[in-house]
PDB file of C-alpha atoms and ligand atoms in Angstrom:
ATOM      1  CA  UNK A 129       0.000   0.000   0.000  1.00 40.00           C
ATOM      2  CA  UNK A 130       1.146   3.594  -0.015  1.00 58.00           C
ATOM      3  CA  UNK A 131       4.390   3.954   1.691  1.00 76.00           C
ATOM      4  CA  UNK A 132       5.483   7.520   2.349  1.00 87.00           C
ATOM      5  CA  UNK A 133       7.911   8.577  -0.375  1.00 92.00           C
ATOM      6  CA  UNK A 134      10.924  10.701   0.389  1.00 95.00           C
ATOM      7  CA  UNK A 135      13.089  12.274  -2.281  1.00 97.00           C
ATOM      8  CA  UNK A 136      16.699  12.608  -1.169  1.00 98.00           C
ATOM      9  CA  UNK A 137      18.648  15.322  -2.966  1.00 98.00           C
ATOM     10  CA  UNK A 138      22.251  14.801  -1.952  1.00 97.00           C
ATOM     11  CA  UNK A 139      25.449  14.587  -3.992  1.00 96.00           C
ATOM     12  CA  UNK A 140      27.781  13.084  -1.392  1.00 95.00           C
ATOM     13  CA  UNK A 141      27.479   9.300  -1.718  1.00 96.00           C
ATOM     14  CA  UNK A 142      28.232   8.524   1.941  1.00 95.00           C
ATOM     15  CA  UNK A 143      25.601  10.964   3.198  1.00 95.00           C
ATOM     16  CA  UNK A 144      23.108   9.857   0.549  1.00 96.00           C
ATOM     17  CA  UNK A 145      23.571   6.269   1.689  1.00 96.00           C
ATOM     18  CA  UNK A 146      23.091   7.185   5.345  1.00 95.00           C
ATOM     19  CA  UNK A 147      19.927   9.124   4.457  1.00 96.00           C
ATOM     20  CA  UNK A 148      18.608   6.213   2.423  1.00 95.00           C
ATOM     21  CA  UNK A 149      19.364   3.713   5.175  1.00 94.00           C
ATOM     22  CA  UNK A 150      17.822   5.939   7.852  1.00 93.00           C
ATOM     23  CA  UNK A 151      14.633   6.712   5.956  1.00 93.00           C
ATOM     24  CA  UNK A 152      14.087   3.175   4.734  1.00 91.00           C
ATOM     25  CA  UNK A 153      14.547   1.987   8.311  1.00 89.00           C
ATOM     26  CA  UNK A 154      11.734   4.343   9.285  1.00 87.00           C
ATOM     27  CA  UNK A 155       9.407   2.840   6.671  1.00 86.00           C
ATOM     28  CA  UNK A 156       9.890   5.303   3.836  1.00 89.00           C
ATOM     29  CA  UNK A 157      10.403   4.508   0.184  1.00 91.00           C
ATOM     30  CA  UNK A 158      13.359   6.539  -1.039  1.00 95.00           C
ATOM     31  CA  UNK A 159      14.500   7.948  -4.338  1.00 96.00           C
ATOM     32  CA  UNK A 160      17.782   9.742  -4.820  1.00 97.00           C
ATOM     33  CA  UNK A 161      18.711  12.717  -6.955  1.00 98.00           C
ATOM     34  CA  UNK A 162      22.356  13.783  -6.995  1.00 97.00           C
ATOM     35  CA  UNK A 163      21.830  17.234  -8.417  1.00 97.00           C
ATOM     36  CA  UNK A 164      19.135  19.847  -8.970  1.00 98.00           C
ATOM     37  CA  UNK A 165      18.414  18.753 -12.509  1.00 97.00           C
ATOM     38  CA  UNK A 166      17.704  15.175 -11.436  1.00 97.00           C
ATOM     39  CA  UNK A 167      15.584  16.374  -8.541  1.00 98.00           C
ATOM     40  CA  UNK A 168      13.575  18.598 -10.859  1.00 97.00           C
ATOM     41  CA  UNK A 169      12.805  15.795 -13.295  1.00 96.00           C
ATOM     42  CA  UNK A 170      11.927  13.330 -10.532  1.00 95.00           C
ATOM     43  CA  UNK A 171       9.521  15.808  -8.961  1.00 95.00           C
ATOM     44  CA  UNK A 172       8.007  16.505 -12.375  1.00 92.00           C
ATOM     45  CA  UNK A 173       7.378  12.790 -12.784  1.00 90.00           C
ATOM     46  CA  UNK A 174       5.790  12.135  -9.392  1.00 88.00           C
ATOM     47  CA  UNK A 175       5.399  14.223  -6.280  1.00 89.00           C
ATOM     48  CA  UNK A 176       7.118  12.720  -3.233  1.00 93.00           C
ATOM     49  CA  UNK A 177       5.554  13.238   0.197  1.00 92.00           C
ATOM     50  CA  UNK A 178       8.644  14.988   1.487  1.00 95.00           C
ATOM     51  CA  UNK A 179      12.004  16.203   0.161  1.00 97.00           C
ATOM     52  CA  UNK A 180      15.301  16.221   2.021  1.00 97.00           C
ATOM     53  CA  UNK A 181      17.302  18.840   0.184  1.00 97.00           C
ATOM     54  CA  UNK A 182      21.032  19.385   0.446  1.00 95.00           C
ATOM     55  CA  UNK A 183      22.207  22.977   0.214  1.00 91.00           C
ATOM     56  CA  UNK A 184      25.354  22.588  -1.880  1.00 91.00           C
ATOM     57  CA  UNK A 185      24.769  20.629  -5.070  1.00 94.00           C
ATOM     58  CA  UNK A 186      27.047  20.292  -8.097  1.00 95.00           C
ATOM     59  CA  UNK A 187      24.906  22.083 -10.673  1.00 96.00           C
ATOM     60  CA  UNK A 188      23.032  24.632  -8.619  1.00 93.00           C
ATOM     61  CA  UNK A 189      22.048  25.235  -5.003  1.00 92.00           C
ATOM     62  CA  UNK A 190      19.323  23.508  -3.042  1.00 93.00           C
ATOM     63  CA  UNK A 191      18.084  26.962  -2.150  1.00 92.00           C
ATOM     64  CA  UNK A 192      17.526  27.802  -5.830  1.00 94.00           C
ATOM     65  CA  UNK A 193      15.544  24.604  -6.274  1.00 96.00           C
ATOM     66  CA  UNK A 194      13.527  25.377  -3.149  1.00 95.00           C
ATOM     67  CA  UNK A 195      12.469  28.808  -4.376  1.00 94.00           C
ATOM     68  CA  UNK A 196      11.603  27.291  -7.741  1.00 95.00           C
ATOM     69  CA  UNK A 197       9.380  24.723  -5.998  1.00 94.00           C
ATOM     70  CA  UNK A 198       7.664  27.381  -3.937  1.00 91.00           C
ATOM     71  CA  UNK A 199       6.803  29.451  -7.018  1.00 91.00           C
ATOM     72  CA  UNK A 200       5.101  26.528  -8.758  1.00 89.00           C
ATOM     73  CA  UNK A 201       1.532  25.960  -7.498  1.00 83.00           C
ATOM     74  CA  UNK A 202       1.955  22.209  -7.922  1.00 86.00           C
ATOM     75  CA  UNK A 203       4.887  22.091  -5.498  1.00 89.00           C
ATOM     76  CA  UNK A 204       4.269  25.208  -3.415  1.00 88.00           C
ATOM     77  CA  UNK A 205       3.153  23.144  -0.423  1.00 87.00           C
ATOM     78  CA  UNK A 206       5.549  20.233  -0.900  1.00 92.00           C
ATOM     79  CA  UNK A 207       7.167  19.503   2.483  1.00 94.00           C
ATOM     80  CA  UNK A 208      10.892  20.302   2.244  1.00 95.00           C
ATOM     81  CA  UNK A 209      13.581  19.910   4.877  1.00 95.00           C
ATOM     82  CA  UNK A 210      16.925  21.547   4.092  1.00 93.00           C
ATOM     83  CA  UNK A 211      20.158  19.845   5.049  1.00 91.00           C
ATOM     84  CA  UNK A 212      22.675  22.453   6.109  1.00 85.00           C
ATOM     85  CA  UNK A 213      26.292  22.314   7.187  1.00 79.00           C
ATOM     86  CA  UNK A 214      26.990  22.763  10.839  1.00 66.00           C
ATOM     87  CA  UNK A 215      27.286  26.294  12.070  1.00 68.00           C
ATOM     88  CA  UNK A 216      25.850  27.967   8.987  1.00 71.00           C
ATOM     89  CA  UNK A 217      23.275  29.972  10.913  1.00 72.00           C
ATOM     90  CA  UNK A 218      22.791  32.357   8.033  1.00 75.00           C
ATOM     91  CA  UNK A 219      21.911  29.465   5.743  1.00 75.00           C
ATOM     92  CA  UNK A 220      19.190  28.317   8.094  1.00 76.00           C
ATOM     93  CA  UNK A 221      17.591  31.731   8.128  1.00 77.00           C
ATOM     94  CA  UNK A 222      17.797  32.052   4.352  1.00 80.00           C
ATOM     95  CA  UNK A 223      16.407  28.568   3.904  1.00 79.00           C
ATOM     96  CA  UNK A 224      13.457  29.246   6.154  1.00 81.00           C
ATOM     97  CA  UNK A 225      12.873  32.576   4.424  1.00 80.00           C
ATOM     98  CA  UNK A 226      12.764  30.822   1.081  1.00 83.00           C
ATOM     99  CA  UNK A 227      10.078  28.501   2.390  1.00 89.00           C
ATOM    100  CA  UNK A 228      11.886  25.479   3.852  1.00 92.00           C
ATOM    101  CA  UNK A 229       9.627  23.769   6.370  1.00 92.00           C
ATOM    102  CA  UNK A 230      12.516  22.777   8.573  1.00 91.00           C
ATOM    103  CA  UNK A 231      16.257  22.191   8.464  1.00 88.00           C
ATOM    104  CA  UNK A 232      18.579  19.537   9.770  1.00 90.00           C
ATOM    105  CA  UNK A 233      22.230  20.199  10.445  1.00 87.00           C
ATOM    106  CA  UNK A 234      24.878  17.855   9.066  1.00 87.00           C
ATOM    107  CA  UNK A 235      26.249  15.688  10.553  1.00 86.00           C
ATOM    108  CA  UNK A 236      22.745  14.705  11.599  1.00 89.00           C
ATOM    109  CA  UNK A 237      21.464  12.229  14.119  1.00 91.00           C
ATOM    110  CA  UNK A 238      19.356   9.632  12.267  1.00 91.00           C
ATOM    111  CA  UNK A 239      16.825   9.598  15.095  1.00 89.00           C
ATOM    112  CA  UNK A 240      16.408  13.347  15.010  1.00 90.00           C
ATOM    113  CA  UNK A 241      16.094  13.364  11.246  1.00 93.00           C
ATOM    114  CA  UNK A 242      13.309  10.774  11.316  1.00 91.00           C
ATOM    115  CA  UNK A 243      11.535  12.617  14.128  1.00 90.00           C
ATOM    116  CA  UNK A 244      11.632  15.862  12.169  1.00 91.00           C
ATOM    117  CA  UNK A 245      10.386  14.269   8.979  1.00 92.00           C
ATOM    118  CA  UNK A 246       7.541  12.589  10.833  1.00 87.00           C
ATOM    119  CA  UNK A 247       6.615  15.773  12.664  1.00 87.00           C
ATOM    120  CA  UNK A 248       6.537  17.632   9.371  1.00 89.00           C
ATOM    121  CA  UNK A 249       4.330  15.022   7.737  1.00 86.00           C
ATOM    122  CA  UNK A 250       1.954  15.040  10.688  1.00 80.00           C
ATOM    123  CA  UNK A 251       1.708  18.778  10.244  1.00 80.00           C
ATOM    124  CA  UNK A 252       1.422  18.931   6.479  1.00 80.00           C
ATOM    125  CA  UNK A 253       0.183  15.529   5.323  1.00 73.00           C
ATOM    126  CA  UNK A 254      -1.525  13.694   8.189  1.00 63.00           C
ATOM    127  CA  UNK A 255      -2.879  11.026   5.828  1.00 62.00           C
ATOM    128  CA  UNK A 256       0.675   9.811   5.192  1.00 63.00           C
ATOM    129  CA  UNK A 257       1.430   9.023   8.821  1.00 56.00           C
ATOM    130  CA  UNK A 258       1.132   5.506  10.128  1.00 55.00           C
ATOM    131  CA  UNK A 259      -1.351   6.043  12.940  1.00 62.00           C
ATOM    132  CA  UNK A 260      -4.912   4.901  12.773  1.00 73.00           C
ATOM    133  CA  UNK A 261      -7.342   7.637  11.835  1.00 79.00           C
ATOM    134  CA  UNK A 262     -10.967   7.684  12.811  1.00 82.00           C
ATOM    135  CA  UNK A 263     -13.888   9.760  11.758  1.00 85.00           C
ATOM    136  CA  UNK A 264     -17.418   9.047  12.902  1.00 84.00           C
ATOM    137  CA  UNK A 265     -17.819   5.281  12.826  1.00 87.00           C
ATOM    138  CA  UNK A 266     -15.001   4.779  10.305  1.00 90.00           C
ATOM    139  CA  UNK A 267     -11.501   3.730  11.296  1.00 87.00           C
ATOM    140  CA  UNK A 268      -8.546   3.569   8.908  1.00 87.00           C
ATOM    141  CA  UNK A 269      -5.383   1.894  10.102  1.00 82.00           C
ATOM    142  CA  UNK A 270      -2.725   2.728   7.533  1.00 73.00           C
ATOM    143  CA  UNK A 271      -0.118   0.578   9.204  1.00 68.00           C
ATOM    144  CA  UNK A 272      -2.160  -2.617   9.197  1.00 70.00           C
ATOM    145  CA  UNK A 273      -4.028  -1.597   6.046  1.00 76.00           C
ATOM    146  CA  UNK A 274      -7.321  -2.219   7.794  1.00 83.00           C
ATOM    147  CA  UNK A 275     -10.559  -0.357   7.600  1.00 88.00           C
ATOM    148  CA  UNK A 276     -13.575  -0.799   9.769  1.00 88.00           C
ATOM    149  CA  UNK A 277     -17.054   0.606   9.406  1.00 89.00           C
ATOM    150  CA  UNK A 278     -19.132   0.614  12.577  1.00 85.00           C
ATOM    151  CA  UNK A 279     -16.599  -1.851  14.016  1.00 83.00           C
ATOM    152  CA  UNK A 280     -16.959  -4.294  11.151  1.00 88.00           C
ATOM    153  CA  UNK A 281     -13.864  -4.854   9.011  1.00 89.00           C
ATOM    154  CA  UNK A 282     -14.326  -4.026   5.332  1.00 91.00           C
ATOM    155  CA  UNK A 283     -12.055  -4.912   2.447  1.00 89.00           C
ATOM    156  CA  UNK A 284     -11.092  -2.068   0.120  1.00 89.00           C
ATOM    157  CA  UNK A 285      -8.936  -2.085  -2.966  1.00 88.00           C
ATOM    158  CA  UNK A 286      -5.866   0.106  -3.054  1.00 83.00           C
ATOM    159  CA  UNK A 287      -7.498   3.099  -4.717  1.00 86.00           C
ATOM    160  CA  UNK A 288     -10.462   3.067  -2.346  1.00 90.00           C
ATOM    161  CA  UNK A 289      -8.133   2.732   0.618  1.00 89.00           C
ATOM    162  CA  UNK A 290      -6.016   5.729  -0.388  1.00 88.00           C
ATOM    163  CA  UNK A 291      -9.078   7.799  -1.081  1.00 91.00           C
ATOM    164  CA  UNK A 292     -10.750   6.922   2.209  1.00 93.00           C
ATOM    165  CA  UNK A 293      -7.596   7.536   4.188  1.00 88.00           C
ATOM    166  CA  UNK A 294      -7.331  10.989   2.674  1.00 89.00           C
ATOM    167  CA  UNK A 295     -10.987  11.798   3.278  1.00 91.00           C
ATOM    168  CA  UNK A 296     -10.884  10.617   6.892  1.00 88.00           C
ATOM    169  CA  UNK A 297      -7.869  12.869   7.452  1.00 83.00           C
ATOM    170  CA  UNK A 298      -9.670  15.844   5.882  1.00 86.00           C
ATOM    171  CA  UNK A 299     -13.329  15.679   6.857  1.00 86.00           C
ATOM    172  CA  UNK A 300     -15.818  18.502   6.362  1.00 87.00           C
ATOM    173  CA  UNK A 301     -13.869  19.994   3.492  1.00 89.00           C
ATOM    174  CA  UNK A 302     -14.853  20.203  -0.136  1.00 93.00           C
ATOM    175  CA  UNK A 303     -12.382  18.906  -2.700  1.00 93.00           C
ATOM    176  CA  UNK A 304     -12.625  19.135  -6.453  1.00 93.00           C
ATOM    177  CA  UNK A 305     -11.817  16.067  -8.542  1.00 91.00           C
ATOM    178  CA  UNK A 306      -8.526  17.632  -9.591  1.00 87.00           C
ATOM    179  CA  UNK A 307      -7.603  18.272  -5.960  1.00 88.00           C
ATOM    180  CA  UNK A 308      -8.430  14.709  -4.996  1.00 90.00           C
ATOM    181  CA  UNK A 309      -6.299  13.383  -7.834  1.00 86.00           C
ATOM    182  CA  UNK A 310      -3.416  15.553  -6.825  1.00 82.00           C
ATOM    183  CA  UNK A 311      -3.680  14.920  -3.101  1.00 82.00           C
ATOM    184  CA  UNK A 312      -4.644  11.257  -3.107  1.00 85.00           C
ATOM    185  CA  UNK A 313      -2.647   9.969  -6.052  1.00 78.00           C
ATOM    186  CA  UNK A 314       0.113  12.555  -5.812  1.00 72.00           C
ATOM    187  CA  UNK A 315      -0.021  13.554  -9.418  1.00 60.00           C
ATOM    188  CA  UNK A 316      -2.727  13.552 -12.030  1.00 51.00           C
ATOM    189  CA  UNK A 317      -0.599  12.700 -14.990  1.00 58.00           C
ATOM    190  CA  UNK A 318      -1.854   9.154 -15.247  1.00 66.00           C
ATOM    191  CA  UNK A 319      -5.444   9.335 -14.066  1.00 71.00           C
ATOM    192  CA  UNK A 320      -8.354  11.166 -15.577  1.00 78.00           C
ATOM    193  CA  UNK A 321     -10.723  13.202 -13.465  1.00 80.00           C
ATOM    194  CA  UNK A 322     -13.720  11.015 -14.177  1.00 85.00           C
ATOM    195  CA  UNK A 323     -11.782   8.095 -12.682  1.00 87.00           C
ATOM    196  CA  UNK A 324     -12.276   9.862  -9.355  1.00 90.00           C
ATOM    197  CA  UNK A 325     -16.022   9.409  -9.757  1.00 93.00           C
ATOM    198  CA  UNK A 326     -15.534   5.704 -10.311  1.00 92.00           C
ATOM    199  CA  UNK A 327     -13.416   5.349  -7.174  1.00 93.00           C
ATOM    200  CA  UNK A 328     -15.920   7.429  -5.202  1.00 95.00           C
ATOM    201  CA  UNK A 329     -18.759   5.208  -6.377  1.00 95.00           C
ATOM    202  CA  UNK A 330     -16.908   2.060  -5.378  1.00 95.00           C
ATOM    203  CA  UNK A 331     -15.900   3.517  -2.045  1.00 95.00           C
ATOM    204  CA  UNK A 332     -19.509   4.420  -1.275  1.00 96.00           C
ATOM    205  CA  UNK A 333     -20.557   0.892  -2.042  1.00 95.00           C
ATOM    206  CA  UNK A 334     -17.872  -0.505   0.264  1.00 94.00           C
ATOM    207  CA  UNK A 335     -18.912   1.811   3.085  1.00 94.00           C
ATOM    208  CA  UNK A 336     -22.401   0.320   3.009  1.00 92.00           C
ATOM    209  CA  UNK A 337     -24.596   1.899   5.660  1.00 90.00           C
ATOM    210  CA  UNK A 338     -22.148   4.806   5.962  1.00 92.00           C
ATOM    211  CA  UNK A 339     -22.029   5.548   2.236  1.00 93.00           C
ATOM    212  CA  UNK A 340     -23.696   8.894   2.939  1.00 93.00           C
ATOM    213  CA  UNK A 341     -20.424  10.080   4.511  1.00 94.00           C
ATOM    214  CA  UNK A 342     -19.105  10.582   0.988  1.00 95.00           C
ATOM    215  CA  UNK A 343     -21.157  13.523  -0.218  1.00 95.00           C
ATOM    216  CA  UNK A 344     -21.386  15.003  -3.672  1.00 94.00           C
ATOM    217  CA  UNK A 345     -21.167  18.780  -3.755  1.00 93.00           C
ATOM    218  CA  UNK A 346     -22.855  19.635  -7.025  1.00 92.00           C
ATOM    219  CA  UNK A 347     -20.709  21.412  -9.526  1.00 90.00           C
ATOM    220  CA  UNK A 348     -17.719  21.368  -7.193  1.00 92.00           C
ATOM    221  CA  UNK A 349     -16.614  17.926  -6.076  1.00 94.00           C
ATOM    222  CA  UNK A 350     -16.868  15.877  -2.932  1.00 95.00           C
ATOM    223  CA  UNK A 351     -16.992  16.272   0.798  1.00 94.00           C
ATOM    224  CA  UNK A 352     -16.561  13.702   3.553  1.00 93.00           C
ATOM    225  CA  UNK A 353     -18.914  14.353   6.405  1.00 92.00           C
ATOM    226  CA  UNK A 354     -20.976  12.463   8.944  1.00 86.00           C
ATOM    227  CA  UNK A 355     -23.608  15.177   9.034  1.00 83.00           C
ATOM    228  CA  UNK A 356     -26.336  15.695   6.445  1.00 66.00           C
ATOM    229  CA  UNK A 357     -25.968  18.043   3.473  1.00 51.00           C
TER     230      UNK A 357
HETATM  231 CA1  LIG B  33      26.461  18.640  -1.095  1.00 76.70          CA
END
């Protein structure tokens, strides 16, 4: 099922390997880019859940990439943690000014790095975390990949599961189809908007007596709510 994806942008092989080892140990799927150009094309292909971005890269600076990401609506909210060299206080301030969500000083403690990444994801993408989420009589356990409706376990396919997990994490809010594609599937390159309707329909069916939680907002999109329209 969906594992949180972290993009590592780091040109020093030893540090890249330590980052990979640390993040995989914490349950993340990792991809590596060794310069800004690679990072750019990987992000264009699929949005990761979080980026760990080195400051000094061979072709450009991590800071330049960060400000580029912040200017693009598709990546403006992408969680980014900057990796900075020890003692570069000015860098930290500049990084945060450019829109970094957090920074970690190299050499880093693996434990601290994981804690910071998880804290950031809890803040910015709660549906990615591994804790069980509940809303009304629905419980989604992303770690065990289990869903229960009114305390009865229900089996969902992968698309329904991802969709429900997102909705449970963001109740009472209206999302357009395009937003759901972007937020649930990360990128809408490969899925058409009407596919969302199909997944919604199937999810409703799976939710049985609680199908009314998934509400259609005419002309806009969908809302997940336990209360009536
Ligand atoms: Ca570097």
